[in-house]
Structures are given as structure tokens and as C-alpha cells.
Coordinates of C-alpha atoms in Angstrom, one line a residue:
M1 CA 18.4 28.0 0.0
T2 CA 14.8 29.1 -0.3
T3 CA 12.3 26.7 1.2
A4 CA 8.6 26.2 0.4
P5 CA 6.3 28.7 2.1
A6 CA 4.5 27.5 5.2
D7 CA 1.0 28.4 3.7
T8 CA -1.0 25.7 5.5
P9 CA -3.5 25.8 8.3
L10 CA -2.2 22.4 9.6
H11 CA 0.3 22.1 12.4
R12 CA 3.8 21.1 11.2
A13 CA 4.6 18.6 13.9
I14 CA 6.3 15.8 12.0
G15 CA 10.1 15.9 12.0
P16 CA 12.6 13.8 10.0
K17 CA 12.8 10.8 12.4
L18 CA 9.0 10.6 12.9
L19 CA 8.4 10.8 9.2
I20 CA 10.9 7.9 8.5
L21 CA 9.0 5.8 11.1
F22 CA 5.7 6.7 9.5
V23 CA 7.0 5.6 6.0
V24 CA 8.4 2.4 7.4
G25 CA 5.2 1.6 9.3
D26 CA 3.1 2.4 6.3
I27 CA 5.0 -0.1 4.1
L28 CA 5.4 -2.9 6.5
G29 CA 2.4 -5.3 7.0
T30 CA 0.2 -7.7 5.2
G31 CA 2.3 -7.9 2.0
I32 CA 5.3 -9.7 3.6
Y33 CA 3.3 -11.5 6.3
A34 CA 0.7 -13.0 4.0
T35 CA 1.8 -13.0 0.4
T36 CA 5.3 -14.4 0.7
G37 CA 4.0 -17.9 0.2
K38 CA 2.0 -17.0 -2.9
V39 CA 5.0 -15.2 -4.4
A40 CA 7.0 -18.4 -3.7
G41 CA 4.4 -20.4 -5.5
K42 CA 4.9 -18.3 -8.7
V43 CA 8.7 -18.2 -8.7
G44 CA 10.0 -21.2 -6.7
G45 CA 12.9 -21.2 -4.3
A46 CA 14.4 -17.9 -5.6
L47 CA 11.8 -16.1 -3.6
W48 CA 14.2 -13.2 -3.0
L49 CA 14.3 -12.3 -6.7
P50 CA 10.8 -10.8 -7.1
F51 CA 11.3 -8.8 -3.9
A52 CA 14.6 -7.5 -5.1
I53 CA 13.1 -6.4 -8.4
G54 CA 10.1 -4.9 -6.6
F55 CA 12.5 -3.0 -4.4
V56 CA 14.1 -1.4 -7.5
V57 CA 10.7 -0.5 -9.1
A58 CA 9.6 1.0 -5.8
L59 CA 12.7 3.2 -5.6
L60 CA 12.1 4.5 -9.2
T61 CA 8.6 5.6 -8.4
A62 CA 9.7 6.9 -5.0
A63 CA 12.1 9.3 -6.7
S64 CA 9.1 10.7 -8.6
Y65 CA 7.1 11.2 -5.5
V66 CA 10.0 12.8 -3.7
E67 CA 10.4 15.3 -6.5
L68 CA 6.7 16.1 -6.6
V69 CA 6.2 16.4 -2.9
G70 CA 9.2 18.7 -2.7
K71 CA 7.9 20.8 -5.5
Y72 CA 4.3 20.9 -4.3
P73 CA 4.4 20.3 -0.5
K74 CA 0.6 19.8 -0.2
A75 CA -1.6 17.0 0.9
A76 CA -3.5 15.2 -1.9
G77 CA -0.7 13.1 -3.4
A78 CA -1.2 11.5 -6.8
A79 CA -4.5 13.3 -7.5
L80 CA -2.8 16.7 -7.0
Y81 CA 0.1 15.8 -9.3
T82 CA -2.3 14.4 -11.9
Q83 CA -4.4 17.6 -11.9
K84 CA -1.4 19.9 -12.1
A85 CA 0.1 17.9 -15.0
F86 CA -2.9 17.1 -17.2
K87 CA -5.6 19.4 -16.0
V88 CA -8.3 16.8 -16.8
P89 CA -10.6 16.5 -13.8
F90 CA -12.1 13.2 -14.8
L91 CA -8.6 11.7 -15.0
T92 CA -7.8 13.2 -11.6
F93 CA -10.9 11.6 -10.2
I94 CA -10.1 8.2 -11.7
V95 CA -6.6 8.4 -10.1
A96 CA -7.9 9.4 -6.7
F97 CA -10.6 6.7 -6.8
M98 CA -8.1 4.0 -7.8
V99 CA -5.9 5.0 -4.9
M100 CA -8.9 4.7 -2.6
C101 CA -9.8 1.3 -4.1
S102 CA -6.2 0.1 -3.7
G103 CA -6.5 0.8 0.0
L104 CA -9.7 -1.2 0.1
S105 CA -8.4 -4.2 -1.7
S106 CA -5.3 -4.1 0.5
A107 CA -7.5 -4.0 3.6
S108 CA -9.5 -6.9 2.2
A109 CA -6.3 -8.9 1.6
A110 CA -5.4 -8.2 5.2
A111 CA -8.8 -9.4 6.4
R112 CA -8.3 -12.7 4.5
A113 CA -4.9 -13.0 6.0
F114 CA -6.3 -12.4 9.5
S115 CA -8.8 -15.2 9.0
G116 CA -6.2 -17.8 7.8
D117 CA -3.5 -19.9 9.3
Y118 CA -2.3 -17.3 11.8
L119 CA -5.7 -17.2 13.5
G120 CA -5.9 -21.0 13.0
E121 CA -2.8 -21.4 15.2
L122 CA -4.7 -19.8 18.0
T123 CA -8.2 -21.2 17.5
S124 CA -7.5 -24.7 15.9
G125 CA -9.0 -23.4 12.6
A126 CA -12.7 -23.9 13.6
L127 CA -14.0 -20.5 12.5
P128 CA -15.4 -19.8 8.9
P129 CA -12.7 -17.7 7.2
T130 CA -15.0 -15.5 5.2
L131 CA -17.2 -14.7 8.2
V132 CA -14.1 -13.9 10.3
A133 CA -12.8 -11.6 7.5
I134 CA -16.1 -9.8 7.3
L135 CA -16.3 -9.3 11.0
F136 CA -12.7 -8.1 11.0
V137 CA -13.6 -5.4 8.5
L138 CA -16.6 -4.3 10.5
A139 CA -14.6 -4.1 13.7
L140 CA -12.1 -1.8 12.0
A141 CA -14.9 0.3 10.7
A142 CA -16.2 0.6 14.3
L143 CA -12.8 1.7 15.5
N144 CA -12.6 4.3 12.7
L145 CA -16.0 5.6 13.6
R146 CA -14.9 6.0 17.2
G147 CA -12.2 8.6 16.2
V148 CA -9.0 9.2 14.5
S149 CA -7.1 9.6 17.8
E150 CA -7.8 6.1 18.8
S151 CA -6.9 4.8 15.3
V152 CA -3.6 6.6 15.2
K153 CA -2.6 5.4 18.7
A154 CA -3.4 1.9 17.7
N155 CA -1.3 2.3 14.6
V156 CA 1.8 3.3 16.5
V157 CA 1.6 0.2 18.8
L158 CA 0.8 -2.2 15.9
T159 CA 3.7 -0.9 13.8
L160 CA 6.2 -1.7 16.6
V161 CA 4.7 -5.1 17.0
E162 CA 4.9 -6.0 13.3
L163 CA 8.5 -4.9 13.1
T164 CA 9.3 -7.1 16.1
G165 CA 7.9 -10.1 14.1
L166 CA 10.2 -9.5 11.2
V167 CA 13.2 -9.1 13.5
V168 CA 12.3 -12.5 14.9
I169 CA 12.3 -14.0 11.4
L170 CA 15.7 -12.5 10.7
A171 CA 17.1 -13.7 14.0
I172 CA 15.9 -17.3 13.2
G173 CA 17.6 -17.0 9.8
A174 CA 20.8 -15.9 11.3
Y175 CA 20.7 -18.8 13.8
A176 CA 20.0 -21.2 10.9
V177 CA 23.0 -19.9 8.9
L178 CA 25.4 -20.1 11.9
T179 CA 24.3 -23.6 12.7
G180 CA 24.4 -24.9 9.2
G181 CA 20.6 -25.3 8.9
G182 CA 18.4 -24.8 5.9
E183 CA 18.9 -25.7 2.3
P184 CA 21.0 -23.0 0.4
S185 CA 20.5 -24.7 -3.0
R186 CA 16.8 -23.6 -3.0
L187 CA 17.8 -19.9 -3.2
T188 CA 18.7 -20.2 -6.9
D189 CA 15.8 -22.5 -7.9
I190 CA 13.5 -20.6 -10.3
D191 CA 10.3 -22.7 -10.9
T192 CA 7.7 -20.8 -13.0
G193 CA 6.4 -23.8 -14.8
G194 CA 8.1 -23.1 -18.1
T195 CA 11.1 -21.7 -19.9
G196 CA 11.8 -18.7 -22.1
F197 CA 8.7 -16.5 -22.4
A198 CA 6.9 -18.5 -19.7
L199 CA 9.8 -18.0 -17.4
M200 CA 9.8 -14.2 -17.9
T201 CA 6.1 -13.8 -17.4
G202 CA 6.3 -16.0 -14.3
V203 CA 9.0 -13.8 -12.7
L204 CA 7.0 -10.7 -13.7
G205 CA 3.9 -12.2 -12.2
A206 CA 5.7 -13.0 -9.0
T207 CA 7.2 -9.5 -8.9
A208 CA 3.8 -7.8 -9.5
L209 CA 2.3 -9.7 -6.6
G210 CA 5.4 -9.2 -4.4
F211 CA 5.1 -5.4 -5.2
F212 CA 2.1 -5.5 -2.9
A213 CA 4.5 -5.6 0.0
F214 CA 6.1 -2.2 -1.0
V215 CA 2.9 -0.2 -1.3
G216 CA 2.4 2.5 1.3
F217 CA 5.3 4.9 0.8
E218 CA 3.0 6.9 -1.6
D219 CA 0.6 7.6 1.3
S220 CA 3.2 9.5 3.2
V221 CA 3.1 12.5 0.8
N222 CA -0.4 13.2 2.2
M223 CA 1.4 14.3 5.4
A224 CA 3.3 17.1 3.5
E225 CA 1.4 19.9 5.2
E226 CA 2.1 18.5 8.6
T227 CA 5.8 17.9 8.1
K228 CA 8.5 20.3 9.1
D229 CA 10.5 21.6 6.1
P230 CA 9.0 19.0 3.7
T231 CA 11.2 19.9 0.8
R232 CA 14.3 18.7 2.8
T233 CA 12.7 16.1 5.0
F234 CA 10.8 14.0 2.4
P235 CA 13.8 12.9 0.2
R236 CA 15.6 11.3 3.2
A237 CA 12.5 9.9 4.7
I238 CA 11.0 8.2 1.6
F239 CA 14.3 6.9 0.3
L240 CA 15.4 5.6 3.7
G241 CA 12.0 4.1 4.4
V242 CA 11.9 2.2 1.1
A243 CA 15.5 1.1 1.5
I244 CA 14.9 -0.2 5.1
T245 CA 11.8 -2.1 4.2
G246 CA 13.2 -3.4 1.0
T247 CA 16.3 -4.7 2.7
I248 CA 14.1 -6.4 5.4
Y249 CA 11.9 -7.9 2.7
V250 CA 14.7 -9.4 0.7
L251 CA 16.3 -10.8 3.9
V252 CA 13.0 -12.3 5.1
A253 CA 12.5 -13.8 1.6
L254 CA 16.0 -15.4 1.8
V255 CA 15.3 -16.8 5.2
S256 CA 11.9 -18.1 4.2
S257 CA 13.3 -20.0 1.2
L258 CA 16.3 -21.2 3.1
L259 CA 14.2 -22.9 5.7
V260 CA 11.0 -23.9 4.0
D261 CA 10.3 -25.5 0.6
H262 CA 8.4 -23.1 -1.7
K263 CA 5.4 -25.5 -2.1
A264 CA 5.0 -25.6 1.7
L265 CA 5.1 -21.8 1.7
E266 CA 2.6 -21.5 -1.1
S267 CA 0.0 -23.8 0.6
S268 CA 0.0 -21.6 3.8
S269 CA -1.9 -18.4 4.4
G270 CA 0.5 -17.8 7.3
P271 CA 3.9 -18.5 5.5
L272 CA 6.1 -16.8 8.1
L273 CA 4.7 -19.0 10.8
E274 CA 6.0 -22.0 8.8
V275 CA 9.4 -20.3 8.9
V276 CA 9.3 -20.0 12.7
K277 CA 8.3 -23.7 13.0
A278 CA 11.1 -24.8 10.7
G279 CA 13.8 -22.5 12.3
G280 CA 15.0 -24.7 15.0
V281 CA 14.5 -21.9 17.6
D282 CA 12.2 -22.4 20.5
F283 CA 10.1 -19.3 19.8
P284 CA 6.4 -19.7 20.8
H285 CA 4.4 -20.4 17.7
K286 CA 1.2 -18.9 19.2
L287 CA 3.0 -15.7 20.1
F288 CA 4.3 -15.3 16.6
A289 CA 0.8 -15.9 15.2
L290 CA -0.5 -13.2 17.5
I291 CA 2.3 -10.8 16.2
A292 CA 1.3 -11.6 12.6
L293 CA -2.4 -10.9 13.4
F294 CA -1.4 -7.5 14.8
A295 CA 0.6 -6.8 11.7
V296 CA -2.2 -7.5 9.2
T297 CA -4.6 -5.6 11.5
N298 CA -2.3 -2.5 11.2
S299 CA -2.3 -2.7 7.4
A300 CA -6.1 -2.9 7.3
L301 CA -6.5 -0.1 9.8
I302 CA -4.3 2.3 7.9
N303 CA -5.9 1.5 4.6
I304 CA -9.5 1.9 5.8
M305 CA -8.5 5.2 7.4
M306 CA -6.9 6.4 4.2
A307 CA -9.8 5.3 2.0
S308 CA -12.5 6.8 4.1
R309 CA -10.7 10.1 4.3
L310 CA -10.2 10.2 0.5
C311 CA -13.9 9.5 0.1
Y312 CA -14.7 12.3 2.5
G313 CA -12.3 14.7 0.7
M314 CA -13.7 14.0 -2.7
A315 CA -17.2 14.6 -1.4
N316 CA -16.2 17.9 0.0
E317 CA -14.7 18.8 -3.3
R318 CA -18.0 17.9 -4.9
I319 CA -16.4 15.1 -6.9
L320 CA -18.5 12.5 -5.2
P321 CA -22.1 13.0 -3.9
R322 CA -22.1 15.6 -1.1
A323 CA -23.8 13.2 1.3
M324 CA -20.6 11.1 1.4
G325 CA -18.9 13.9 3.2
R326 CA -21.2 13.8 6.3
V327 CA -19.5 13.4 9.7
L328 CA -20.7 11.6 12.8
P329 CA -22.0 14.2 15.4
G330 CA -19.9 14.1 18.5
R331 CA -17.1 11.9 17.2
R332 CA -16.5 14.1 14.1
T333 CA -15.6 11.1 11.9
P334 CA -16.6 10.7 8.2
V335 CA -19.4 8.3 8.9
V336 CA -20.8 7.9 5.4
G337 CA -17.3 7.6 3.9
I338 CA -16.4 4.9 6.5
V339 CA -19.6 3.0 5.9
F340 CA -19.2 3.2 2.1
V341 CA -15.6 2.0 2.0
S342 CA -16.3 -0.7 4.6
L343 CA -19.2 -2.1 2.5
L344 CA -16.9 -2.2 -0.5
A345 CA -14.3 -4.0 1.5
V346 CA -16.8 -6.5 2.7
G347 CA -17.7 -7.1 -1.0
L348 CA -14.1 -7.5 -1.9
V349 CA -13.5 -10.0 0.9
S350 CA -16.3 -12.1 -0.6
T351 CA -14.8 -12.1 -4.1
G352 CA -11.3 -13.4 -3.6
E353 CA -8.4 -14.8 -1.5
I354 CA -5.2 -13.2 -0.4
E355 CA -3.4 -13.6 -3.7
G356 CA -6.1 -12.1 -5.9
L357 CA -6.8 -9.2 -3.6
G358 CA -3.1 -8.4 -3.1
D359 CA -2.6 -8.5 -6.9
T360 CA -5.6 -6.2 -7.3
T361 CA -3.9 -3.7 -5.0
S362 CA -0.7 -3.9 -6.9
F363 CA -2.4 -3.5 -10.3
L364 CA -4.4 -0.4 -9.2
L365 CA -1.3 1.3 -7.7
L366 CA 1.0 0.4 -10.6
C367 CA -1.5 2.2 -12.9
V368 CA -1.4 5.2 -10.6
F369 CA 2.4 5.1 -10.4
A370 CA 2.7 5.1 -14.2
V371 CA 0.6 8.3 -14.3
V372 CA 2.7 9.9 -11.5
N373 CA 6.0 9.1 -13.3
V374 CA 4.7 10.7 -16.5
A375 CA 3.4 13.7 -14.5
V376 CA 6.9 14.3 -13.2
L377 CA 8.2 14.8 -16.7
V378 CA 5.2 16.9 -17.8
L379 CA 5.6 19.2 -14.8
R380 CA 9.3 19.8 -15.5
K381 CA 8.1 22.9 -17.4
D382 CA 6.4 24.3 -14.2
R383 CA 8.9 26.2 -12.2
V384 CA 8.5 26.9 -8.5
D385 CA 10.3 29.6 -6.4
H386 CA 12.0 27.2 -4.0
R387 CA 14.7 24.5 -4.4
H388 CA 13.7 20.9 -4.3
F389 CA 14.9 17.4 -5.1
R390 CA 15.0 16.7 -8.9
A391 CA 15.2 13.1 -10.0
P392 CA 17.5 12.2 -12.9
T393 CA 15.2 12.0 -16.0
A394 CA 16.0 8.4 -16.5
L395 CA 14.3 7.4 -13.2
P396 CA 10.7 8.5 -13.9
V397 CA 11.1 7.2 -17.5
L398 CA 12.1 3.8 -16.2
G399 CA 9.5 4.1 -13.4
A400 CA 6.7 4.6 -15.9
I401 CA 7.9 1.7 -18.1
T402 CA 8.4 -0.8 -15.3
A403 CA 5.0 0.1 -13.7
L404 CA 3.2 -0.3 -17.1
I405 CA 5.0 -3.7 -17.7
L406 CA 4.0 -5.0 -14.2
A407 CA 0.4 -3.8 -14.7
S408 CA 0.1 -5.4 -18.2
P409 CA -0.9 -9.0 -19.0
L410 CA 2.8 -9.8 -19.3
A411 CA 2.7 -10.1 -15.5
D412 CA 0.6 -13.2 -16.0
R413 CA -2.1 -12.3 -13.5
P414 CA -5.6 -13.9 -13.5
A415 CA -8.4 -12.3 -15.4
E416 CA -10.3 -11.9 -12.1
V417 CA -7.9 -9.2 -11.0
Y418 CA -8.7 -7.0 -14.0
I419 CA -12.4 -7.7 -13.6
R420 CA -12.3 -6.8 -9.9
A421 CA -10.4 -3.6 -10.6
G422 CA -12.7 -2.8 -13.5
V423 CA -15.8 -3.2 -11.3
L424 CA -14.4 -0.9 -8.6
V425 CA -13.5 1.8 -11.2
A426 CA -17.0 1.4 -12.7
I427 CA -18.6 2.0 -9.3
G428 CA -16.5 5.2 -9.0
I429 CA -17.5 6.4 -12.5
A430 CA -21.2 5.7 -11.7
L431 CA -21.0 7.8 -8.5
W432 CA -19.2 10.6 -10.4
A433 CA -21.9 10.6 -13.1
V434 CA -24.7 10.6 -10.5
N435 CA -23.0 13.5 -8.7
K436 CA -22.8 15.5 -12.0
V437 CA -26.5 15.0 -12.7
V438 CA -27.5 16.0 -9.1
M439 CA -25.3 19.1 -9.2
R440 CA -26.7 20.2 -12.6
T441 CA -30.2 19.7 -11.4
R442 CA -29.5 21.9 -8.4
G443 CA -27.7 24.4 -10.5
E444 CA -24.4 24.0 -8.7
A445 CA -21.0 24.2 -10.2
A446 CA -19.8 20.7 -10.9
A447 CA -16.1 19.8 -10.3
D448 CA -15.4 18.5 -13.7

């Protein structure tokens, strides 16, 4: 078997086990800790159903990413695949900017989750949520400015902590089942506020929001140039990572619905804390709240890191204004990129709550996933000189269709989600246009 050439200046230090941990850590976080209750509010007691459907949709798109990262083992992810498939730089820019904005809306949802009931358990809820969320974003920006080493070390610790919290939930669920606790009849109760078409759109809306919990696996392909034998390592890592997290999510959803009524879950910004309180197990509530705060912090940290580096990369490629690629002397961190994405995140925090921000993240990435699934099919004509995973054609076709359905108005999302996403994309287009004008004025070659 011929493998991809090691034509990268980066150090290939990530092996199969570390990559699996990276994928799992990238997916776990705010989605399951904060939006479980909002998903329950859309679908009722059958909370597990949207997560099960989201699991399948994530696997379909994961297959496309696995084929593409094996075929083109380079950092850049969706933007690289879009450019290779369609060769339209403006479309490539839009895809890259949407990925960046999805990270910011995800970080903002995490900030809102941080300022909610989990923090309230520790502080008696006396702090203004919006102010806390803004200070939270600024604190993560400061950590990013300090250096990537500190950020990555914090990420490893926080990943272990957030996984521990979900294990606690599953243990509480196992105890409830063994002792005859909970209300099993809730698990089949679908309450979307209607029947027929309303029932379908309600389930789709719950699935679209629940899909927020699965985002993250697509970020791992940016580590392709630092992974040992990526054409062989990525298929196992991404599929296992999505399977592990998907299984955990479905089980957590089952436990949550078993122990807590969906209306009680919906009314809480810390739904898993409600599960701990109802579980009949003497686990310290404040300790679990602290674990949950660590979990949402990890999600926000990863996403602000990703967004600031994407901004820096696009500036270096002359897609965004060159000034956005400046680094902080001494610390060598992308200072302008970090400041820019942090200001956008602060703005997002001020425009919505957990549900709306999480849904914005899902919408942006579902649009990107639709493009990536089509790109797989377009690039089938492009042959490479090494073997790689090839997804059955039905998978990217179904991946594109399901992504488009969940991104469409059929998913019954509020208009504010489309408006928020549209404003973010408009900001990107404005920057792109300003950059073109400046480059033409200076007589430089524009990246369009």
C-alpha cells in the first residue's frame, strides 16, 4: 500500500490513540451539557430520538471528511476541499468564514451556559448573566493571547473533567434503572405541539439543535499534517470518535428523560444538574456544577482558538485584511485575530441565549457540511497516487440531503437564527471586499 507523502514542515507527533482522544474531546462539551433541556422542550420525553438521528447524520458527513482527509492529508479542512472541488475562491472564503463563525457562535453559547444555572449553583444566582458571559469570553481571549501552549494544556485537563461529568450521569442512570427509579413511559412521549407536518418539523427542529452536540469532529482534519500516517489513522479515529460520543449522548439523553420531566429540563440552563439532583445518588451538586463549568469552558476555549487561527490564516493568505494576521511580540499569538473574534463573540453573547446561539452554530455548519458532501462527489474524478478510504457513494449523497434538510426552514428554527448567521456572513463579505479594494490600490495580487 502506498501512503501519502510526508511533504509537510510540521512534526507528525499525533498517533492513533491521541487522535481518537482529540476527536472525542473536540466533540464533547457545551452541546450535551447545556442544550439537552432545550432539545427536550422541542421534542418532549423522547429526548433520545433527536440525538440518535443527529448521530446518523454526523456519521454520514464524517465519512466524507474521512475520504477527503485521506485523499488530501493537509491542514485547512472544508476550505481546502471546497477550493479543490469548485475552484471558486469567493465560495471557499464563505465556507472558511462560516466555519470560523460557527466556532464563535459555539463559544458564545458556551459563555451563556457558563453564566446560567451551573454557576448559579455555586453563587446563588446573584450575578448578571450577560455580564458574566462577556467577562468569560474576555478571560478566554486573555488565555489565548498568553500562548497556545497554555491553551492546549488547559484543553487536555478540561477534556478529562467533562468526560468525568458524563460518566457520573451514566452511573446515576444505571443506579436508577437497577433500583426501579425514574419514569420509563416518558421515553416514548413525543410532544412537539402538533401532529402530522408539525410533528415532523418539531422532530427536525429538535434534531437540528441537538446536532450542535456533535460538531467538532470536522476540526480534527486540521491536524492532518501533524498526524502519523493520516490516510490510515483518520478513518478509525473519526468514526470511533463520533461513535463513542454519539453513544454517550444517546445514553445521557435516555437517563435525563428517565429521571426528569422534559418541561423541567427545558426550563433549566443546567439540565444535567437537574438529573443529578433527581438521581437519588448522593453526589455533591456543587461539584457537578463545577465539572459542567469546566466542560463549557473547554468548548469555548477550543472554538476561540480555532476561530482566531482561521482568521490569522486567512489574513496571511490575503483573503482578509493583512493587518488581521499580526502577532503579539514575545508571545507570538495572533493578537488581531484573537481580538477580532472575541469582539464578535461578545456581540453574539448579547444577541441570544443558549438555544439560539447553539442553533446558529448548527445552521452554519450544516451549510458547510452540505458543501463538503457535494465536494466529495465532485472530487471523485481527481485521482491521487496513494490509497485512501472511499465512502460508498450513497453516504455523501445522503449526507448532503440530510444536512440541507436540517439547515432548511423545515427544521422549524426561529428567524433570528437566520438573521444572526446572515449578519455574520455579511461582516465577512464586507471584510473580503475591503481587502480587495486595498490590495488593488496597492497593486498587490488579490486572492480571488
